[in-house]
Structure formats: structure tokens, C-alpha cells
Amino acid sequence: MQQAARTKIDAGAVSFVVQHELWDGNLQDHSDQGVVILVEANDTTLLRFNCFDLERSYIYGPEKVNRLCRMDPVVDGNPIMWSVKQIRNYLPTMLKEAGYEDVASQVNMGEVEAVLGEVESTAREVYATGRNTVKHNRGHDIFEAGNIRFGLELRKQAGGDGGLAIHVLADLAGTPGRTYCEETELLAFDCFRDAPHYHYGPRNKNHRIFWDRTLVPDTLEWTLDRFKNKDLKDMIARAGYPGIAADIDQDLIDSIMPSLEAKARELQPGAEVEVMDGPATPNLVPR
């Protein structure tokens, strides 16, 4: 789990901590990211509110009773707004439910109310600015497939891992060839040696899932199967691009698959030599 943008706001007997977290699928439960609001006292987390893209929940006493409850995304609305509302209306009661009656009796709701506006504004800012996204290179071998294209690239990360990467790209916000048109990466499949993984919407949600190598020993084969088995439409929609997904031409994708697969398999054996022994491959923009 990656944590960033941690801010602590004191309110008498308790403090509120707002931080951004990135979860990776198969490493930290499911792939997700967003803001966490913690209620703390004496370096102990008493309550935790998960305001993520997918995970919307709250936990009574994570270090004690550890009881998780779910928000209802249909009726509860924005998770940050909902969490702040519950703190405003029920904080002492929730602290007692978490097993911290002593802290609940010391809480001054006037002090809490005085900082809740800052807690909410900080959480909303961190949700927007703390998001982890990445802009990869587009690849050195490009295969056009209607409204999307595939880019193949040999990549090496700064930590030493690397291998074949396949980028799924599309032109957004304009007509191809115009100066205001932007090529955006919809999906990325990093078939790396040590920690292979794939991204839903690297420039958008950037939900990352690491393959279970026990069940997926050949990550390139798994990736190619997704292209062949008509999974791209649903994957692109989940990445946050339903309009692109709706216009996918599977017949056209099928027609280029033999040449794409041949090139990918040609590149993969050479990745150990060409990538692992060379310098790290920079992304298009720094984080």
C-alpha cells in the first residue's frame, strides 16, 4: 500500500488524519485508491473511513474490535461528505461502539465542529491532487485497430524489474491529427519479470492488479487471450472510458492479432538482454 499527502488536524481529545492511499490488487485486497479519514487519540486509530473509488466503508476500532461496515453508494452519496456528516452527528457514540468509552467522554464536540470544515476541504483536495496516475511511453511498435491502437514496448523500471509492456491507446478530446487531440493510455499490461501487473486507466483511475504467478505463469499469453476473448470492451469501460468501449470493433482487433502476437512473442525473449542490462526506461512525464 502506498500512502501520501498525510495531514493531521487536532480537535482536543481526538485528532483527524487525512491521507491518500493506493491499494494494488492481489497485494492489498483489491485495486483501488482514494482518501482515508482517521480518528486518532494517543497514536491509536479509533475509527477509519475509507473514501475510495470502490471501497466505501468505515471501521470501528481498527486496532481493537476491528468491525467493518459498508456505506451504500446508492443512497449515501459522496463518501467524504457522508463520513464528515457521521462524525458531526455521531462521533461520541461511534467511539463507544469502537470500544473507546474513555475517549468518547473526553470529546468536546465544539472543538470537533470547529475543524470539520477543514477536515472535509482537506479530504476533497487530497482526493483530487493525491491521485496516483502515470503516463507511460506509447511503445515503439504500433498496431492500429479502429478507434484504439496497441503499442508494444520493452521497459525497465528504476528498481530493476522490467520486460514487455503492451499499451492500449485511443485519441480523446478531438479529431485525430488536430493539435488539440490527445492520445491517452486506456490500459497497460506490464508483463514484467519480477512483478508483472496491469493498469486500468493509468491516466484516470490507475487501478493496478498484480498477477498471481501461480495461476498465471505466462502473463503475455493471459494478456493476448483478453484481446482475443472480447474482454477489451469491458476492461476499457471499467478504466473509465465507456464511449471508447462502445465503439470497439472486435473484428478489426481480430484481424491484427496475428501480427501483434507475432511481434510480442518476438520481443519477449529479448527483454532479458535488451531491457535488464540497460538503463531504466523513463515515463513520458515525472510524477
Coordinates of C-alpha atoms in Angstrom, one line a residue:
M1 CA 0.0 0.0 0.0
Q2 CA 1.2 3.5 -0.9
Q3 CA 0.4 6.4 1.4
A4 CA 0.8 10.1 0.6
A5 CA -0.4 13.5 1.5
R6 CA -0.9 12.8 5.2
T7 CA -2.4 15.8 7.1
K8 CA -3.2 15.8 10.9
I9 CA -5.8 18.2 12.3
D10 CA -6.2 18.4 16.1
A11 CA -9.5 18.7 17.9
G12 CA -8.9 18.4 21.6
A13 CA -9.2 14.8 22.8
V14 CA -9.0 13.5 19.3
S15 CA -7.2 14.2 16.0
F16 CA -8.3 13.7 12.4
V17 CA -5.8 12.4 9.9
V18 CA -6.5 12.7 6.2
Q19 CA -4.3 10.7 3.8
H20 CA -4.3 9.3 0.3
E21 CA -3.9 5.5 -0.2
L22 CA -3.3 3.4 -3.3
W23 CA -4.1 -0.3 -3.0
D24 CA -2.9 -2.9 -5.5
G25 CA -5.0 -5.9 -6.4
N26 CA -3.7 -9.2 -5.0
L27 CA -1.3 -7.2 -2.7
Q28 CA -3.7 -5.1 -0.7
D29 CA -7.0 -6.8 -1.2
H30 CA -8.5 -5.2 -4.4
S31 CA -7.1 -2.5 -6.7
D32 CA -8.4 0.9 -5.6
Q33 CA -7.3 4.3 -4.4
G34 CA -8.8 7.3 -2.6
V35 CA -8.8 9.2 0.7
V36 CA -8.9 7.8 4.2
I37 CA -10.2 9.8 7.2
L38 CA -8.8 8.6 10.5
V39 CA -10.0 9.5 14.0
E40 CA -7.0 9.1 16.4
A41 CA -6.0 9.6 20.0
N42 CA -2.7 8.8 21.7
D43 CA -1.3 7.4 18.4
T44 CA -4.1 4.9 18.2
T45 CA -6.6 4.8 15.3
L46 CA -10.1 4.7 16.8
L47 CA -12.2 5.0 13.6
R48 CA -11.4 4.7 9.9
F49 CA -13.4 6.0 7.0
N50 CA -12.5 4.6 3.5
C51 CA -13.5 7.1 0.8
F52 CA -12.2 5.2 -2.2
D53 CA -13.3 4.8 -5.8
L54 CA -14.7 1.4 -5.0
E55 CA -14.1 0.7 -1.3
R56 CA -16.6 2.8 0.7
S57 CA -16.6 1.6 4.2
Y58 CA -15.9 2.5 7.8
I59 CA -14.2 0.6 10.6
Y60 CA -14.9 0.7 14.3
G61 CA -11.6 0.3 16.3
P62 CA -9.2 -1.0 13.6
E63 CA -6.7 -1.8 16.4
K64 CA -9.3 -3.2 18.8
V65 CA -12.8 -4.5 17.8
N66 CA -12.0 -4.1 14.0
R67 CA -15.6 -4.1 12.9
L68 CA -16.1 -3.1 9.2
C69 CA -19.3 -1.7 7.9
R70 CA -20.2 -0.7 4.3
M71 CA -21.5 2.6 3.0
D72 CA -24.3 2.3 0.5
P73 CA -23.0 4.0 -2.7
V74 CA -26.6 4.4 -4.0
V75 CA -28.2 6.2 -1.0
D76 CA -25.2 7.6 1.0
G77 CA -23.8 9.8 -1.8
N78 CA -20.3 11.2 -1.8
P79 CA -18.3 9.2 0.8
I80 CA -16.3 12.2 2.1
M81 CA -19.5 14.2 2.7
W82 CA -21.2 11.2 4.3
S83 CA -18.2 10.4 6.6
V84 CA -18.0 14.0 7.8
K85 CA -21.7 14.0 8.5
Q86 CA -21.5 10.9 10.6
I87 CA -18.5 12.4 12.6
R88 CA -20.5 15.6 13.2
N89 CA -23.7 13.7 14.4
Y90 CA -22.4 10.5 16.0
L91 CA -18.7 10.8 16.9
P92 CA -19.0 10.0 20.7
T93 CA -21.5 7.2 20.0
M94 CA -19.2 5.7 17.4
L95 CA -16.2 5.9 19.7
K96 CA -18.1 4.0 22.3
E97 CA -19.0 1.3 19.7
A98 CA -15.3 1.1 18.8
G99 CA -14.5 0.3 22.5
Y100 CA -13.1 3.7 23.5
E101 CA -15.6 4.9 26.1
D102 CA -12.9 6.9 27.9
V103 CA -12.0 8.9 24.8
A104 CA -15.7 9.4 24.0
S105 CA -16.3 11.0 27.4
Q106 CA -13.5 13.5 26.8
V107 CA -14.6 14.6 23.3
N108 CA -15.7 18.3 23.1
M109 CA -18.0 18.5 20.1
G110 CA -17.5 22.2 19.9
E111 CA -13.8 21.6 19.2
V112 CA -14.7 18.9 16.7
E113 CA -17.2 21.1 14.9
A114 CA -14.6 23.9 14.6
V115 CA -12.3 21.8 12.5
L116 CA -14.7 19.6 10.5
G117 CA -14.8 22.2 7.7
E118 CA -11.0 21.9 7.3
V119 CA -11.2 18.1 7.5
E120 CA -13.7 18.0 4.7
S121 CA -11.9 20.5 2.4
T122 CA -8.6 18.8 3.0
A123 CA -10.1 15.4 2.2
R124 CA -11.6 16.7 -1.1
E125 CA -8.3 18.3 -2.1
V126 CA -6.3 15.2 -1.3
Y127 CA -8.8 13.0 -3.2
A128 CA -8.2 15.1 -6.3
T129 CA -4.5 16.0 -6.0
G130 CA -3.2 12.9 -4.3
R131 CA -4.3 10.5 -7.0
N132 CA -1.6 8.2 -8.3
T133 CA -1.5 8.3 -12.1
V134 CA 1.2 7.5 -14.6
K135 CA 1.9 8.5 -18.3
H136 CA 3.9 5.7 -20.0
N137 CA 5.6 5.8 -23.3
R138 CA 3.3 4.8 -26.2
G139 CA 5.5 2.0 -27.4
H140 CA 7.9 1.5 -30.3
D141 CA 5.7 -0.9 -32.4
I142 CA 2.2 0.4 -33.0
F143 CA -0.8 -1.6 -34.3
E144 CA -3.9 0.4 -35.3
A145 CA -7.4 -1.1 -34.6
G146 CA -10.1 1.4 -35.4
N147 CA -10.7 3.7 -32.5
I148 CA -7.9 2.2 -30.4
R149 CA -4.3 1.2 -31.0
F150 CA -1.8 -1.1 -29.3
G151 CA 1.8 0.0 -28.5
L152 CA 4.5 -2.6 -27.7
E153 CA 7.5 -1.5 -25.6
L154 CA 10.4 -3.0 -23.8
R155 CA 10.5 -1.3 -20.4
K156 CA 12.8 -1.3 -17.4
Q157 CA 11.8 0.2 -14.1
A158 CA 14.3 2.1 -11.9
G159 CA 14.2 -0.7 -9.3
G160 CA 15.5 -3.2 -11.9
D161 CA 12.3 -5.0 -12.9
G162 CA 11.0 -4.9 -16.5
G163 CA 10.0 -6.7 -19.7
L164 CA 7.4 -6.4 -22.4
A165 CA 4.7 -3.8 -21.9
I166 CA 1.5 -3.6 -24.1
H167 CA -0.3 -0.2 -24.1
V168 CA -3.9 0.2 -25.3
L169 CA -4.3 3.8 -26.5
A170 CA -7.0 6.0 -28.0
D171 CA -7.4 9.6 -29.3
L172 CA -9.5 11.7 -26.9
A173 CA -10.8 15.2 -26.8
G174 CA -10.6 16.0 -30.5
T175 CA -10.2 14.7 -34.1
P176 CA -7.1 12.6 -34.8
G177 CA -4.5 14.8 -36.5
R178 CA -5.7 18.1 -34.9
T179 CA -3.4 19.9 -32.4
Y180 CA -5.9 19.6 -29.6
C181 CA -6.4 15.8 -29.9
E182 CA -4.8 13.9 -27.1
E183 CA -3.6 10.3 -27.2
T184 CA -4.5 8.6 -23.9
E185 CA -3.5 5.3 -22.5
L186 CA -6.6 3.3 -21.5
L187 CA -5.0 0.1 -20.3
A188 CA -1.4 -1.1 -19.7
F189 CA -0.2 -4.6 -19.4
D190 CA 3.3 -4.9 -17.9
C191 CA 4.4 -8.4 -18.5
F192 CA 7.5 -8.0 -16.3
R193 CA 10.0 -10.5 -14.9
D194 CA 9.5 -10.0 -11.2
A195 CA 6.3 -8.2 -10.5
P196 CA 4.0 -8.3 -13.6
H197 CA 0.8 -6.3 -13.4
Y198 CA -1.7 -4.4 -15.4
H199 CA -3.4 -1.0 -15.1
Y200 CA -7.0 0.1 -15.5
G201 CA -6.8 3.7 -16.8
P202 CA -3.2 4.7 -16.0
R203 CA -4.2 8.4 -16.6
N204 CA -7.5 8.1 -14.9
K205 CA -8.3 5.6 -12.2
N206 CA -5.0 3.8 -12.3
H207 CA -6.2 0.7 -10.6
R208 CA -3.4 -1.8 -10.6
I209 CA -3.7 -5.6 -10.4
F210 CA -0.6 -7.8 -9.9
W211 CA -0.9 -11.2 -11.5
D212 CA -0.8 -14.3 -9.3
R213 CA 2.1 -16.1 -10.9
T214 CA 0.9 -19.4 -9.5
L215 CA -2.3 -19.2 -11.5
V216 CA -0.9 -17.1 -14.4
P217 CA 2.6 -18.3 -15.2
D218 CA 2.6 -16.8 -18.7
T219 CA 1.3 -13.2 -18.4
L220 CA 1.8 -12.4 -22.1
E221 CA -0.5 -15.4 -23.0
W222 CA -3.1 -14.2 -20.5
T223 CA -3.0 -10.7 -22.0
L224 CA -3.3 -11.9 -25.6
D225 CA -6.3 -14.0 -24.5
R226 CA -8.0 -10.9 -23.2
F227 CA -7.7 -9.3 -26.6
K228 CA -8.9 -12.4 -28.4
N229 CA -11.8 -13.3 -26.0
K230 CA -13.5 -9.9 -26.4
D231 CA -12.7 -8.7 -22.9
L232 CA -11.3 -5.3 -24.0
K233 CA -14.6 -3.6 -24.2
D234 CA -15.5 -4.3 -20.6
M235 CA -11.9 -3.6 -19.4
I236 CA -11.9 -0.2 -21.2
A237 CA -15.3 0.7 -19.7
R238 CA -14.0 -0.2 -16.2
A239 CA -11.0 2.0 -16.9
G240 CA -13.4 5.0 -17.2
Y241 CA -13.9 5.3 -21.0
P242 CA -17.4 3.9 -21.8
G243 CA -17.6 5.9 -25.0
I244 CA -14.4 4.3 -26.4
A245 CA -15.6 0.9 -25.3
A246 CA -18.9 1.3 -27.1
D247 CA -17.1 1.9 -30.4
I248 CA -14.7 -1.1 -30.2
D249 CA -14.5 -3.1 -33.5
Q250 CA -13.7 -6.6 -32.4
D251 CA -13.5 -7.9 -36.0
L252 CA -10.8 -5.3 -36.7
I253 CA -8.9 -6.3 -33.5
D254 CA -9.1 -9.9 -34.5
S255 CA -7.6 -9.1 -37.9
I256 CA -4.5 -7.5 -36.5
M257 CA -4.0 -10.1 -33.7
P258 CA -1.7 -12.5 -35.6
S259 CA 0.8 -9.7 -36.4
L260 CA 0.6 -8.2 -32.9
E261 CA 1.0 -11.6 -31.3
A262 CA 4.0 -12.5 -33.5
K263 CA 5.7 -9.2 -32.7
A264 CA 5.0 -9.5 -29.0
R265 CA 6.4 -13.0 -28.8
E266 CA 9.4 -11.9 -30.9
L267 CA 10.2 -9.1 -28.3
Q268 CA 9.5 -11.1 -25.2
P269 CA 12.6 -13.4 -25.3
G270 CA 14.9 -10.5 -25.9
A271 CA 13.6 -8.5 -23.0
E272 CA 16.1 -10.0 -20.6
V273 CA 19.0 -8.9 -22.7
E274 CA 17.7 -5.6 -24.2
V275 CA 16.0 -4.3 -21.0
M276 CA 17.5 -5.8 -18.0
D277 CA 21.1 -4.9 -18.9
G278 CA 20.3 -1.4 -20.0
P279 CA 19.2 1.9 -18.3
A280 CA 15.8 2.4 -16.8
T281 CA 13.1 3.4 -19.3
P282 CA 11.7 6.8 -18.3
N283 CA 7.9 7.5 -18.4
L284 CA 6.8 10.4 -20.6
V285 CA 6.3 12.7 -17.6
P286 CA 7.7 12.6 -14.0
R287 CA 5.2 12.0 -11.1

